[in-house]
mmCIF file with all atom_site columns, C-alpha atoms and ligand atoms in Angstrom:
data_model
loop_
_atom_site.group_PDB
_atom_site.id
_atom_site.type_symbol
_atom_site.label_atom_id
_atom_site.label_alt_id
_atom_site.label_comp_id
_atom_site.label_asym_id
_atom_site.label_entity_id
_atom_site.label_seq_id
_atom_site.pdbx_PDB_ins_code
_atom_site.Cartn_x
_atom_site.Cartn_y
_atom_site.Cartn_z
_atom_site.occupancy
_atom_site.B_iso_or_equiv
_atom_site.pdbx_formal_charge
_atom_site.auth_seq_id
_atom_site.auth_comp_id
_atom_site.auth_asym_id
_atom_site.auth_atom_id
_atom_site.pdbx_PDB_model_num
ATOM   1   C  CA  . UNK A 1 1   ? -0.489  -26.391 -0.676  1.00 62.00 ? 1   UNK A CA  1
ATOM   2   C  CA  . UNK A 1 2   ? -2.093  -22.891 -0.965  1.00 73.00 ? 2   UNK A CA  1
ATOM   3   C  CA  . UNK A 1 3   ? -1.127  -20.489 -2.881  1.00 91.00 ? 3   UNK A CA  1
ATOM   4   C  CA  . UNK A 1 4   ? 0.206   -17.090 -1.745  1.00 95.00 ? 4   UNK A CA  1
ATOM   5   C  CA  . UNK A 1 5   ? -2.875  -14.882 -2.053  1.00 96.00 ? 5   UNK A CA  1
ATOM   6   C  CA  . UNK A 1 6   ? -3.063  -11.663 0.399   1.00 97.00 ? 6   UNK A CA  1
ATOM   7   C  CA  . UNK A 1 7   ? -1.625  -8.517  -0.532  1.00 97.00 ? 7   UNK A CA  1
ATOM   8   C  CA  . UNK A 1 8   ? 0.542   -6.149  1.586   1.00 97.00 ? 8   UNK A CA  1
ATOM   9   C  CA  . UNK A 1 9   ? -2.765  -4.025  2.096   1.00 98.00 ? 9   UNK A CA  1
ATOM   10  C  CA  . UNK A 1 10  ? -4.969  -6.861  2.955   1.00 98.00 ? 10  UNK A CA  1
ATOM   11  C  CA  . UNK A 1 11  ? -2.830  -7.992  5.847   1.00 98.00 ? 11  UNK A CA  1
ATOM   12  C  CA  . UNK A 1 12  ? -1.696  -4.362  7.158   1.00 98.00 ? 12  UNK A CA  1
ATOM   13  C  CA  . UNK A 1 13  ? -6.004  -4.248  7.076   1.00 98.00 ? 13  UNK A CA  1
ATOM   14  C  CA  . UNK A 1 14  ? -5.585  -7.944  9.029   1.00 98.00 ? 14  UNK A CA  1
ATOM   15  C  CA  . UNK A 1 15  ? -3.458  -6.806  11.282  1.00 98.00 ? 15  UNK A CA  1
ATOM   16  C  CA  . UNK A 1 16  ? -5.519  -3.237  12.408  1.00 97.00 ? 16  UNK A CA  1
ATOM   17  C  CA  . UNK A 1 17  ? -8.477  -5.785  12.918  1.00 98.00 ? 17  UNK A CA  1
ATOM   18  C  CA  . UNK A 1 18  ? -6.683  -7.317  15.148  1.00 98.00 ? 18  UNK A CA  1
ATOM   19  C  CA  . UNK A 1 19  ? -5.449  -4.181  17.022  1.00 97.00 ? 19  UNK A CA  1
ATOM   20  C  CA  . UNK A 1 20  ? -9.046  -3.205  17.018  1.00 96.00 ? 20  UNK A CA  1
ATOM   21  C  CA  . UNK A 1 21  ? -9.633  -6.451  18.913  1.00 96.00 ? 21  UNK A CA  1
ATOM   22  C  CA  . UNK A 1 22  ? -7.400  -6.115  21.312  1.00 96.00 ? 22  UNK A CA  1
ATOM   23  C  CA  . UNK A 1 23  ? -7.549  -2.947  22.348  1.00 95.00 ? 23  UNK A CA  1
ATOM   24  C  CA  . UNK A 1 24  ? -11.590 -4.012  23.096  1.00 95.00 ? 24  UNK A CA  1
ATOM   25  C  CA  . UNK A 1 25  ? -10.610 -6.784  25.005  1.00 94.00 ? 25  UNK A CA  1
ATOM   26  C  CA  . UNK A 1 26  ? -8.319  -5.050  27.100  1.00 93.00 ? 26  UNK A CA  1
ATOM   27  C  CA  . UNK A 1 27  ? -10.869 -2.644  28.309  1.00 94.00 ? 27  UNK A CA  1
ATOM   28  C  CA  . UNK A 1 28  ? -12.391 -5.604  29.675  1.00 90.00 ? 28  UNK A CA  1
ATOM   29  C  CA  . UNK A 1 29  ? -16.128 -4.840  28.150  1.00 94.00 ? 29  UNK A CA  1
ATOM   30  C  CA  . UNK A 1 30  ? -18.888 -7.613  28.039  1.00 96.00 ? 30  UNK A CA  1
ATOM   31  C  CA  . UNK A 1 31  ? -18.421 -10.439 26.835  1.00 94.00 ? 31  UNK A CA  1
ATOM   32  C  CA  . UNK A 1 32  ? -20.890 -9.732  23.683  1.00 96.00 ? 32  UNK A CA  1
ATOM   33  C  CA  . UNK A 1 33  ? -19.712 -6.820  23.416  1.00 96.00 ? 33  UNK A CA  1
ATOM   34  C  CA  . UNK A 1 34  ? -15.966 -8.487  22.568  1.00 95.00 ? 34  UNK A CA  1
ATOM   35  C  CA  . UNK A 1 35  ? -17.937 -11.238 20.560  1.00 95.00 ? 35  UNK A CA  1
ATOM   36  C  CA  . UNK A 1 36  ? -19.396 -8.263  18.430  1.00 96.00 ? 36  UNK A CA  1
ATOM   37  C  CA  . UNK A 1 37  ? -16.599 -6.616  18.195  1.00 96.00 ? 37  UNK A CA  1
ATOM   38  C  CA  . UNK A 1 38  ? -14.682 -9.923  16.734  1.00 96.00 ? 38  UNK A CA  1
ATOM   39  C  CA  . UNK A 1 39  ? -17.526 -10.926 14.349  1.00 97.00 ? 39  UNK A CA  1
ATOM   40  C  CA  . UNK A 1 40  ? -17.465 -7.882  12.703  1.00 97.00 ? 40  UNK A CA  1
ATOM   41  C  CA  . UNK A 1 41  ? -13.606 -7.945  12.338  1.00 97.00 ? 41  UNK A CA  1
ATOM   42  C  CA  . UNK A 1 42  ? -13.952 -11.611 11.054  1.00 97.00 ? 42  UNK A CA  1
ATOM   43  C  CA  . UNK A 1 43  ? -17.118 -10.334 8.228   1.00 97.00 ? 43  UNK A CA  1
ATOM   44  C  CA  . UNK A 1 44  ? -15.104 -7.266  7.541   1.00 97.00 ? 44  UNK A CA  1
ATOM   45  C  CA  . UNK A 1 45  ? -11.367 -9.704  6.355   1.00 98.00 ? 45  UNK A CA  1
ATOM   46  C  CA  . UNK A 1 46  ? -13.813 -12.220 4.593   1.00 97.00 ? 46  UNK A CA  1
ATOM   47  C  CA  . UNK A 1 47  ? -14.855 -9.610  2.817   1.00 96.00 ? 47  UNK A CA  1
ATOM   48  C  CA  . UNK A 1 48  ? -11.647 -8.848  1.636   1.00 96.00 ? 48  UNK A CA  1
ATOM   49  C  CA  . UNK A 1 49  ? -11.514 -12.102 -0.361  1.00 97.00 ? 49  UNK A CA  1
ATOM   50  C  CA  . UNK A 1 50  ? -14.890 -12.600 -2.046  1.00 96.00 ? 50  UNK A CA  1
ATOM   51  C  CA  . UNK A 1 51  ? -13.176 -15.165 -4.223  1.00 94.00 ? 51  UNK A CA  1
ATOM   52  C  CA  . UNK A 1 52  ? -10.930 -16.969 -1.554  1.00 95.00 ? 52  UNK A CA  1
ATOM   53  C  CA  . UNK A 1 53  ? -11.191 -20.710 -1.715  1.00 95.00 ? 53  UNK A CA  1
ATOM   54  C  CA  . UNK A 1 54  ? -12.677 -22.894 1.402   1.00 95.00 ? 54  UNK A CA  1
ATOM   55  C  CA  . UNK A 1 55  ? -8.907  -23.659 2.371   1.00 95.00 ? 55  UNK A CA  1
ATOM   56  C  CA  . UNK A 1 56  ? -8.047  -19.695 2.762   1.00 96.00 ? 56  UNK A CA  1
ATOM   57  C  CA  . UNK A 1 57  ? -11.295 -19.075 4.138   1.00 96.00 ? 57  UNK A CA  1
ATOM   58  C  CA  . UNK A 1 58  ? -10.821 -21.239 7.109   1.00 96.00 ? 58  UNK A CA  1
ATOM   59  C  CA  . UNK A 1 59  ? -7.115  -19.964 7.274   1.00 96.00 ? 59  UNK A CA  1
ATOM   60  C  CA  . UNK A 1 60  ? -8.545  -16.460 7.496   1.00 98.00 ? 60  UNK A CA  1
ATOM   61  C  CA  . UNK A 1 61  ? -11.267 -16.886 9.945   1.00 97.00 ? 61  UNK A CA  1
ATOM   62  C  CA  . UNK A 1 62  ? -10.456 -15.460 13.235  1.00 96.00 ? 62  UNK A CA  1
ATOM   63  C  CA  . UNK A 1 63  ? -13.648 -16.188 15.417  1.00 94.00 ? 63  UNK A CA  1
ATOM   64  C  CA  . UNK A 1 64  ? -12.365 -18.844 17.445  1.00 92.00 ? 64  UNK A CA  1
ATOM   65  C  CA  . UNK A 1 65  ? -9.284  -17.535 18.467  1.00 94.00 ? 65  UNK A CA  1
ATOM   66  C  CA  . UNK A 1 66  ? -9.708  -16.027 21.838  1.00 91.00 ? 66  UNK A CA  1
ATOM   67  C  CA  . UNK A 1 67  ? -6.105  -14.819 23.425  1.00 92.00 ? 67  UNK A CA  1
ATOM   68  C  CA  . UNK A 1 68  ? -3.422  -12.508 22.430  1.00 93.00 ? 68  UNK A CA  1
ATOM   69  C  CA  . UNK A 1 69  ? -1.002  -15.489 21.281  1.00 96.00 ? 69  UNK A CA  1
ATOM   70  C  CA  . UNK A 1 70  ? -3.484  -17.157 19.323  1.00 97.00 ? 70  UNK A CA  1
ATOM   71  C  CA  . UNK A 1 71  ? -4.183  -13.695 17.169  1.00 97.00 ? 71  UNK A CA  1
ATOM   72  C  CA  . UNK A 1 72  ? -0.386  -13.170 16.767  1.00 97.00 ? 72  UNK A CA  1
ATOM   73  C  CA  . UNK A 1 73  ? -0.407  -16.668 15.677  1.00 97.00 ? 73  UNK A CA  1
ATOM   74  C  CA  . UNK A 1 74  ? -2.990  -16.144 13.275  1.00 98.00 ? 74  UNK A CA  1
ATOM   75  C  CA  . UNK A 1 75  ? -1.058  -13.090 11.676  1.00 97.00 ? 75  UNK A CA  1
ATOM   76  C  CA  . UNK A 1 76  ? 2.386   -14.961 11.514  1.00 97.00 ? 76  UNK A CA  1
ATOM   77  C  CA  . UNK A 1 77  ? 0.092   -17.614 9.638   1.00 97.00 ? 77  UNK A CA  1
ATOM   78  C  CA  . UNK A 1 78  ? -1.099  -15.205 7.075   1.00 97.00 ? 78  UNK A CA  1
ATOM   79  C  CA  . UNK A 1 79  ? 2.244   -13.405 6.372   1.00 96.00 ? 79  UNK A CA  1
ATOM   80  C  CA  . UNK A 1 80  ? 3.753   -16.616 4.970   1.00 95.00 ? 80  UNK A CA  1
ATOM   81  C  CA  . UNK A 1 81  ? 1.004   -16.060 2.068   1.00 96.00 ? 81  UNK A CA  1
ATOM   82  C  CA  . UNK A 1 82  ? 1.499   -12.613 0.666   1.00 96.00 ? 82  UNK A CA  1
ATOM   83  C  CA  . UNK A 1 83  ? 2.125   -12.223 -2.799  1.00 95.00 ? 83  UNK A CA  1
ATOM   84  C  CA  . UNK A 1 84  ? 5.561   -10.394 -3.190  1.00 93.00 ? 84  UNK A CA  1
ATOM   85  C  CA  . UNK A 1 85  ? 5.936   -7.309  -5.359  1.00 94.00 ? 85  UNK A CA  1
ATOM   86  C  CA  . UNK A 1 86  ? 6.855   -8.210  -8.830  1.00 93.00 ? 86  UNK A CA  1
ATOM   87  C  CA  . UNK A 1 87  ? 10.427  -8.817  -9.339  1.00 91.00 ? 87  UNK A CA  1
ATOM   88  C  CA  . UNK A 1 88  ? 11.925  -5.910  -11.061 1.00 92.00 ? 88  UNK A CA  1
ATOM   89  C  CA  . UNK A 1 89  ? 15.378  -5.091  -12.031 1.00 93.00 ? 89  UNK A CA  1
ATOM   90  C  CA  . UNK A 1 90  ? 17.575  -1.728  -12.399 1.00 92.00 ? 90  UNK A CA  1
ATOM   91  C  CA  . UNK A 1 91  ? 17.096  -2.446  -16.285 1.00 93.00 ? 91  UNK A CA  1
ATOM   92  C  CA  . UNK A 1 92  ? 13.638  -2.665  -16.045 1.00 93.00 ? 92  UNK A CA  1
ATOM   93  C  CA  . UNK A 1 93  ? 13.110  0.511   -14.531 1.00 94.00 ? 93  UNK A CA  1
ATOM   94  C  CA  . UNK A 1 94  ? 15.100  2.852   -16.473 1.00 93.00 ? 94  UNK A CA  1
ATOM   95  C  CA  . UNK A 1 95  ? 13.000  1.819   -19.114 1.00 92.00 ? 95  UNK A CA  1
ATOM   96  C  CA  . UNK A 1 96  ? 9.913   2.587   -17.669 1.00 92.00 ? 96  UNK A CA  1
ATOM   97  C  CA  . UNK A 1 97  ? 11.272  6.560   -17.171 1.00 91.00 ? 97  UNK A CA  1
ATOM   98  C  CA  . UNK A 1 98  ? 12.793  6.866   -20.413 1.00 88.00 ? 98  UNK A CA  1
ATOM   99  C  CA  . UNK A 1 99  ? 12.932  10.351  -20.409 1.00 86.00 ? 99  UNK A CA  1
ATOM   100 C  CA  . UNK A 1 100 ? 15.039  10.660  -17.060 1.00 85.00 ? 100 UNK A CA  1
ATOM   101 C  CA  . UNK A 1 101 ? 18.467  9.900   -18.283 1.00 85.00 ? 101 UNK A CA  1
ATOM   102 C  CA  . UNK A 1 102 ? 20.330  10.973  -14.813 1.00 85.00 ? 102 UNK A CA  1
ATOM   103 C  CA  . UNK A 1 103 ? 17.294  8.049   -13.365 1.00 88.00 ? 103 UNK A CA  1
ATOM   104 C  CA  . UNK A 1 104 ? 18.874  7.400   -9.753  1.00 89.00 ? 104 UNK A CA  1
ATOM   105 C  CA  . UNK A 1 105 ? 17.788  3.764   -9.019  1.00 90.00 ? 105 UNK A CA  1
ATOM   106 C  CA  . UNK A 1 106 ? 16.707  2.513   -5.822  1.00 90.00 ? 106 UNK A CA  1
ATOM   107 C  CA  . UNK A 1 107 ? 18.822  0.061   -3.841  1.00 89.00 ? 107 UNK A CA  1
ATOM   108 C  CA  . UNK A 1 108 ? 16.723  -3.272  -5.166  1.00 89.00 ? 108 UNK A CA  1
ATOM   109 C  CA  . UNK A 1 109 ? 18.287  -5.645  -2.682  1.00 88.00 ? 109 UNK A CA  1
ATOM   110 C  CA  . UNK A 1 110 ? 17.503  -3.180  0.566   1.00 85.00 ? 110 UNK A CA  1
ATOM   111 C  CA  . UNK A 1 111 ? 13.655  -3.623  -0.400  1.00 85.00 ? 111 UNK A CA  1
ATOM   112 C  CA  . UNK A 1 112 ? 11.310  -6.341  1.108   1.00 86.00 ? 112 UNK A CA  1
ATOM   113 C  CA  . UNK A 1 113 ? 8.996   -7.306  -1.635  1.00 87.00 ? 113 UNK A CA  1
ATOM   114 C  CA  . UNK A 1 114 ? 7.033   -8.825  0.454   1.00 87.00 ? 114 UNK A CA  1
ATOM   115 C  CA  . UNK A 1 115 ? 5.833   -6.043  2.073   1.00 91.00 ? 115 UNK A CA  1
ATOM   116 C  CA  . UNK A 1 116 ? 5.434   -3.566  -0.691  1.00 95.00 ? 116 UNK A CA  1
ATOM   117 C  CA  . UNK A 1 117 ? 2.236   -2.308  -1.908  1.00 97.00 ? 117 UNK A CA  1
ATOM   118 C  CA  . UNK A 1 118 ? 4.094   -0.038  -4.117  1.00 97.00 ? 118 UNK A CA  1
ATOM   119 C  CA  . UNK A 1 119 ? 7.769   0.036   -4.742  1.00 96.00 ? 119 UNK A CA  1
ATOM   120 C  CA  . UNK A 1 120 ? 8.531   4.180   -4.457  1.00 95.00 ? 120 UNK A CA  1
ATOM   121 C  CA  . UNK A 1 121 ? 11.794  5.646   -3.487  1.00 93.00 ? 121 UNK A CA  1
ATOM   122 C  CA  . UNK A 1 122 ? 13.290  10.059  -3.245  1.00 90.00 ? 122 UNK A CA  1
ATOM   123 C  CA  . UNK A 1 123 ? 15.869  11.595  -5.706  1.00 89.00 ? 123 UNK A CA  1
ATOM   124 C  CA  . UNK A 1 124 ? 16.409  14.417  -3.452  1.00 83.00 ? 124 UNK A CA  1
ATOM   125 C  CA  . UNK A 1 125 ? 19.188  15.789  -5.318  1.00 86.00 ? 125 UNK A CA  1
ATOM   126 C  CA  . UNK A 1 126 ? 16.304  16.554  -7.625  1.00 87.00 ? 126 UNK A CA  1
ATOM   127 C  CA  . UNK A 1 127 ? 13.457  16.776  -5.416  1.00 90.00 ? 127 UNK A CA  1
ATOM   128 C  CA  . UNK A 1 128 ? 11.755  13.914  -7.273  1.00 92.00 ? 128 UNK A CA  1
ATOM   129 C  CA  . UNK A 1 129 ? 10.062  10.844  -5.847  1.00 92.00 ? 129 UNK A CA  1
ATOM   130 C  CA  . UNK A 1 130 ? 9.165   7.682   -8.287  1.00 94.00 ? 130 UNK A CA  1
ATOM   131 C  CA  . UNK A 1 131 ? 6.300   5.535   -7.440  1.00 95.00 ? 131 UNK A CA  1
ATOM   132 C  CA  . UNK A 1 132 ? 5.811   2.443   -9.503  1.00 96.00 ? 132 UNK A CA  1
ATOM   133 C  CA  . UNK A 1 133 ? 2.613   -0.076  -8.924  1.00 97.00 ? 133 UNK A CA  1
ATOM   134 C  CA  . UNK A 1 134 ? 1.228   -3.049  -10.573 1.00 95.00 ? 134 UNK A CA  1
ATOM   135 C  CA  . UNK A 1 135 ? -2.163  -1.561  -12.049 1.00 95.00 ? 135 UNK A CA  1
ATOM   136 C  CA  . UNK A 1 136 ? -4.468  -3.651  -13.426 1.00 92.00 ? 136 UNK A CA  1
ATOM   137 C  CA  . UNK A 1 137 ? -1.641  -6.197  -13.886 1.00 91.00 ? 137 UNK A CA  1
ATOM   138 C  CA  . UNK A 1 138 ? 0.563   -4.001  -15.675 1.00 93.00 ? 138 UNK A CA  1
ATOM   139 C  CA  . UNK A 1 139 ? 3.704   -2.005  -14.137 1.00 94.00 ? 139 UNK A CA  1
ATOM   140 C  CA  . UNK A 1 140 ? 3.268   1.893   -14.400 1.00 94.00 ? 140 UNK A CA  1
ATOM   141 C  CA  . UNK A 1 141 ? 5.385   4.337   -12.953 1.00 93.00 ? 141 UNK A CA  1
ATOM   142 C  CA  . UNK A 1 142 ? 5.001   7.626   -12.433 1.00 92.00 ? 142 UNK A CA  1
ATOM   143 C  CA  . UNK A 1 143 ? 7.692   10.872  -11.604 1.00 92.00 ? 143 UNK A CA  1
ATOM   144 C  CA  . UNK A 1 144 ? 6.356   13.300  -8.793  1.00 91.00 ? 144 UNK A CA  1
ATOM   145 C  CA  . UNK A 1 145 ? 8.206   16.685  -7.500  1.00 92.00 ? 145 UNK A CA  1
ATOM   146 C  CA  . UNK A 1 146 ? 8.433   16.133  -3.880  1.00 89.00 ? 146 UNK A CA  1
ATOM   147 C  CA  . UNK A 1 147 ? 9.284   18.636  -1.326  1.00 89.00 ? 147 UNK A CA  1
ATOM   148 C  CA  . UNK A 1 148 ? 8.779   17.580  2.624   1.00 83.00 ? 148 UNK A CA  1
ATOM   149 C  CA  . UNK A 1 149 ? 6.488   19.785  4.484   1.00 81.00 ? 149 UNK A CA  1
ATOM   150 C  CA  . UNK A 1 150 ? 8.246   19.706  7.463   1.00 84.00 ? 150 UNK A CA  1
ATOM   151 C  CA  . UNK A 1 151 ? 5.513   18.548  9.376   1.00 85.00 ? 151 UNK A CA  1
ATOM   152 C  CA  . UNK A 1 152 ? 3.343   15.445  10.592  1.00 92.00 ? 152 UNK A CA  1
ATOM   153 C  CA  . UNK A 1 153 ? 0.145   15.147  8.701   1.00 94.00 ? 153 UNK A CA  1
ATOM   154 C  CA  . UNK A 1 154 ? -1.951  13.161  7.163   1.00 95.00 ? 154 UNK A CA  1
ATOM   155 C  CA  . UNK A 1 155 ? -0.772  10.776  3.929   1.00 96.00 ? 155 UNK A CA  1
ATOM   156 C  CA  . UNK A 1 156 ? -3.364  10.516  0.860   1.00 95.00 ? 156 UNK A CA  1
ATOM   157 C  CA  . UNK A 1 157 ? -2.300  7.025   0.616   1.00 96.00 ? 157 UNK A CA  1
ATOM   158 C  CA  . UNK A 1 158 ? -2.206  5.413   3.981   1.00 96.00 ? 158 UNK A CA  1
ATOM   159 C  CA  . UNK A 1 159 ? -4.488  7.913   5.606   1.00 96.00 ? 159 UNK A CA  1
ATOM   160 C  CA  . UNK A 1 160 ? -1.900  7.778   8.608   1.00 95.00 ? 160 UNK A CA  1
ATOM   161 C  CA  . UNK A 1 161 ? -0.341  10.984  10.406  1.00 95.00 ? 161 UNK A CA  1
ATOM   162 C  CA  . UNK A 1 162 ? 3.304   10.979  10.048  1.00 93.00 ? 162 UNK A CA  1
ATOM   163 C  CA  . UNK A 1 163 ? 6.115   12.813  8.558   1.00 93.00 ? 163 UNK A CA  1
ATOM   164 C  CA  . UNK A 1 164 ? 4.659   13.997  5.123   1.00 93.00 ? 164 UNK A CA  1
ATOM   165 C  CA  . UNK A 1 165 ? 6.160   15.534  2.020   1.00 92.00 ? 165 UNK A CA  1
ATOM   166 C  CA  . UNK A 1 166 ? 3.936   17.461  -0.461  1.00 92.00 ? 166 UNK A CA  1
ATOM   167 C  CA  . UNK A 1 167 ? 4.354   15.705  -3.919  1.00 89.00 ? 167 UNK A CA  1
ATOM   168 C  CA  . UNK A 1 168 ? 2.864   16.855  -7.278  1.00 88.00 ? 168 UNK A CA  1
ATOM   169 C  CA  . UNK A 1 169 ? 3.097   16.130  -10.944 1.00 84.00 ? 169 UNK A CA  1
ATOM   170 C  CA  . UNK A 1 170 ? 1.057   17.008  -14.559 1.00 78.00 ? 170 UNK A CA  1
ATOM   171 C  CA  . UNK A 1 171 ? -1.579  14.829  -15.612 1.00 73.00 ? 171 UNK A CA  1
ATOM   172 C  CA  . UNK A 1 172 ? -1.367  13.870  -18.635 1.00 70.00 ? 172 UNK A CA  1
ATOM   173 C  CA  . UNK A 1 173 ? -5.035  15.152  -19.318 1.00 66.00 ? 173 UNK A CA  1
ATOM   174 C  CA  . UNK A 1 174 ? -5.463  17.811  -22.482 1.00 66.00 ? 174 UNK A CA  1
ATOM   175 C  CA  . UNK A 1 175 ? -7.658  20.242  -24.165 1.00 66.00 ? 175 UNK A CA  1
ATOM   176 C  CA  . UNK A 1 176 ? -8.989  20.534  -27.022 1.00 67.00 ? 176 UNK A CA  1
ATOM   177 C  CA  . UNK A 1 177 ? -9.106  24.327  -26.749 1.00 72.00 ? 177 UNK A CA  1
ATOM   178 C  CA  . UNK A 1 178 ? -5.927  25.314  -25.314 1.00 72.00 ? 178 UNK A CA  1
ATOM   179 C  CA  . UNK A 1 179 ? -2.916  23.386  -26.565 1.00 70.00 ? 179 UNK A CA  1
ATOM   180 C  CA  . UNK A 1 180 ? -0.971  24.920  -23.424 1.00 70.00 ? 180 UNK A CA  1
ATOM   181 C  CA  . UNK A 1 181 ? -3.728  23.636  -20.806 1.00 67.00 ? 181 UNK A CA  1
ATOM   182 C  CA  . UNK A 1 182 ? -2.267  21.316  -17.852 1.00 69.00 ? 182 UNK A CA  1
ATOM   183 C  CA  . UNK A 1 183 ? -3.158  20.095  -14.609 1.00 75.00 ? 183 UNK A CA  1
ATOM   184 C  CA  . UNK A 1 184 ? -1.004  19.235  -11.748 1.00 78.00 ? 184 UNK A CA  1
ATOM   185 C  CA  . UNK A 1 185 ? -2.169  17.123  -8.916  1.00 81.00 ? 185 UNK A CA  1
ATOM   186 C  CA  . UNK A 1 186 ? -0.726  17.063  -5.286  1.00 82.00 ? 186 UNK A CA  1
ATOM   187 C  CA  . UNK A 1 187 ? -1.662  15.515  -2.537  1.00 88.00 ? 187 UNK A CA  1
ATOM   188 C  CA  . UNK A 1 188 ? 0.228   15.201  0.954   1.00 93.00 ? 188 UNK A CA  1
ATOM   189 C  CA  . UNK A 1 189 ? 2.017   11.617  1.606   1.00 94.00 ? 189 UNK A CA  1
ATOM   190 C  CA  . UNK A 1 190 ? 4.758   10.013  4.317   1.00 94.00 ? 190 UNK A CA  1
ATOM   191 C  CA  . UNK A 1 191 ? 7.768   11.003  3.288   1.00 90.00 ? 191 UNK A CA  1
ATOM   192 C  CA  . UNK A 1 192 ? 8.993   7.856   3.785   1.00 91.00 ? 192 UNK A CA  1
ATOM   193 C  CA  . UNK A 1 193 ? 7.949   5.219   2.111   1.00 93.00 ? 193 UNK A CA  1
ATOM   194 C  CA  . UNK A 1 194 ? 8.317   2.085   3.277   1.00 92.00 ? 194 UNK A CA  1
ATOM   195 C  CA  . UNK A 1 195 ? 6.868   3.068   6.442   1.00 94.00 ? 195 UNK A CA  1
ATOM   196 C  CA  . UNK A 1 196 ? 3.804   4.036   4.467   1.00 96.00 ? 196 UNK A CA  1
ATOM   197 C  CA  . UNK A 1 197 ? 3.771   0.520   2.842   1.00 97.00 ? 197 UNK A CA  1
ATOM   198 C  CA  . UNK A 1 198 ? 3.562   -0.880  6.496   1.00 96.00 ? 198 UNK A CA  1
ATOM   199 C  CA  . UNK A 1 199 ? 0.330   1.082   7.201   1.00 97.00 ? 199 UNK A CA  1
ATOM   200 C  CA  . UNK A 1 200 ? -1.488  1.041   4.288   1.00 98.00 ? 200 UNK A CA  1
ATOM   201 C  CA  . UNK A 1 201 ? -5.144  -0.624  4.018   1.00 98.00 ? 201 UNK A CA  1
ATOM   202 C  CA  . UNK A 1 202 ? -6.523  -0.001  0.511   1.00 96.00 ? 202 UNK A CA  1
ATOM   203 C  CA  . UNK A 1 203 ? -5.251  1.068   -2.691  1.00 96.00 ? 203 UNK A CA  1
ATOM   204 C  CA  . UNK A 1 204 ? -8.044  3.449   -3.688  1.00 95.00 ? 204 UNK A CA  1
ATOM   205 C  CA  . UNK A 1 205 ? -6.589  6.366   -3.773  1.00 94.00 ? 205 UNK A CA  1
ATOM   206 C  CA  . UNK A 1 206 ? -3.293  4.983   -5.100  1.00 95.00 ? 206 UNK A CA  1
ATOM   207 C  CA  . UNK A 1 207 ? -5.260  4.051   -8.004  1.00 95.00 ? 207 UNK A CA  1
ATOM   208 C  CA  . UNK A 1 208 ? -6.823  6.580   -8.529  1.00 93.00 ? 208 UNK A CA  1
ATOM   209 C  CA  . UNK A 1 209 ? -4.083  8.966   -8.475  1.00 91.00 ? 209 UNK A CA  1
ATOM   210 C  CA  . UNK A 1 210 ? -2.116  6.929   -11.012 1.00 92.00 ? 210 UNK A CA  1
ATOM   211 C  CA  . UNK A 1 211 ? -5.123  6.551   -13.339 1.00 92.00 ? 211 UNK A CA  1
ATOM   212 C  CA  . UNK A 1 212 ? -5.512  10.371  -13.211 1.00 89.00 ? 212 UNK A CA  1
ATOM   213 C  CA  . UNK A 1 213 ? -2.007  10.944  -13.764 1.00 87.00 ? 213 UNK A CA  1
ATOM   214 C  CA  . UNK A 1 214 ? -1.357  8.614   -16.298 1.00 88.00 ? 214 UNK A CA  1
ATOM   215 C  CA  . UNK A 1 215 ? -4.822  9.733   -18.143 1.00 84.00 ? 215 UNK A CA  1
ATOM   216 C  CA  . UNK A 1 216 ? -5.938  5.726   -17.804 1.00 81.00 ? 216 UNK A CA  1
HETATM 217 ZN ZN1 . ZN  B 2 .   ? 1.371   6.923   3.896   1.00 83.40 ? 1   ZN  B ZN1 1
#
């Protein structure tokens, strides 16, 4: 039995692969051109998984399949191996934003961990939005002002265009100088967040901004 081993990312990466494929073959192009196209899907999800065992290997190689059922197949396949979000509980979180004491908590049982690269939900009595992510296999959290824009752009996170809300919040970076010195950071992302955690490829810049935030 294998273990569960892809991550929400890694499959919503999968499954634009596939989209990618599909969307060649239906614009019924060469036959080496189609073959390209697949083989550099298929190189492109193996590298994904530098350290996936021969079993997952062979479950994640796509360059036999050939029709539309047989792709769909492969994806229904894959999404009974992704490693859920971390179990987390109402307790759990108030404690990790101590110094909100009016902390409104997400509905827990509403969420599919499944399909969560990040567990985030809005305040918007208080214009806040809490993001919380397993980095470097601890759980941070961090508390953002959010205000939607109003407007479909792009999301720093998903790099999708959608309904965006501009969200900010102070690093906890210093200076030796100026005791009153801060930076903010803000960046555009969906306003809605569990659509973002259906689009989202990579967790660079979700890293990144945590680590910057945090001062990690
Ligand atoms: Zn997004």
């Amino acid at each position: 039995m294998t273990e569960k081993f892809i991550k929400n990312e890694q499959l919503n990466f999968i499954k634009k692969q596939i989209a990618l494929i599909k969307d060649t073959a239906q614009k019924h192009v060469a036959p080496a051109v189609l073959r390209a196209a697949i083989d550099m899907a298929n190189a492109k999800i193996l590298g994904l998984f530098p350290n996936a065992s021969s079993t997952q290997l062979e479950m994640l190689n796509l360059s036999r399949l050939k029709t539309d059922d047989e792709f769909d197949q492969y994806i229904q396949h894959l999404s009974d191996f992704l490693l859920p979000f971390p179990n987390i509980t109402g307790q759990q979180l108030k404690k990790m934003f101590p110094k909100n004491k009016k902390l409104k908590l997400p509905d827990l049982s509403l969420m599919d961990h499944s399909k969560l690269t990040y567990l985030s939900w809005n305040d918007l009595r208080s214009n806040k939005k809490f993001i919380v992510y397993k980095l470097e296999g601890q759980l941070v959290g961090i508390e953002c002002k959010f205000e939607p824009a109003g407007k479909k752009s792009y999301c720093s996170f998903c790099k999708c265009a959608g309904e965006v809300a501009y969200f900010s919040t102070v690093t906890k970076a210093k200076n030796s100088k100026n005791p009153d010195y801060y930076k903010a950071i803000g960046n555009l992302i969906c306003a809605d967040s569990s659509e973002c955690n259906k689009k989202i490829t990579n967790t660079d810049y979700l890293t990144a901004f945590l680590k910057e935030s945090l001062g990690i």
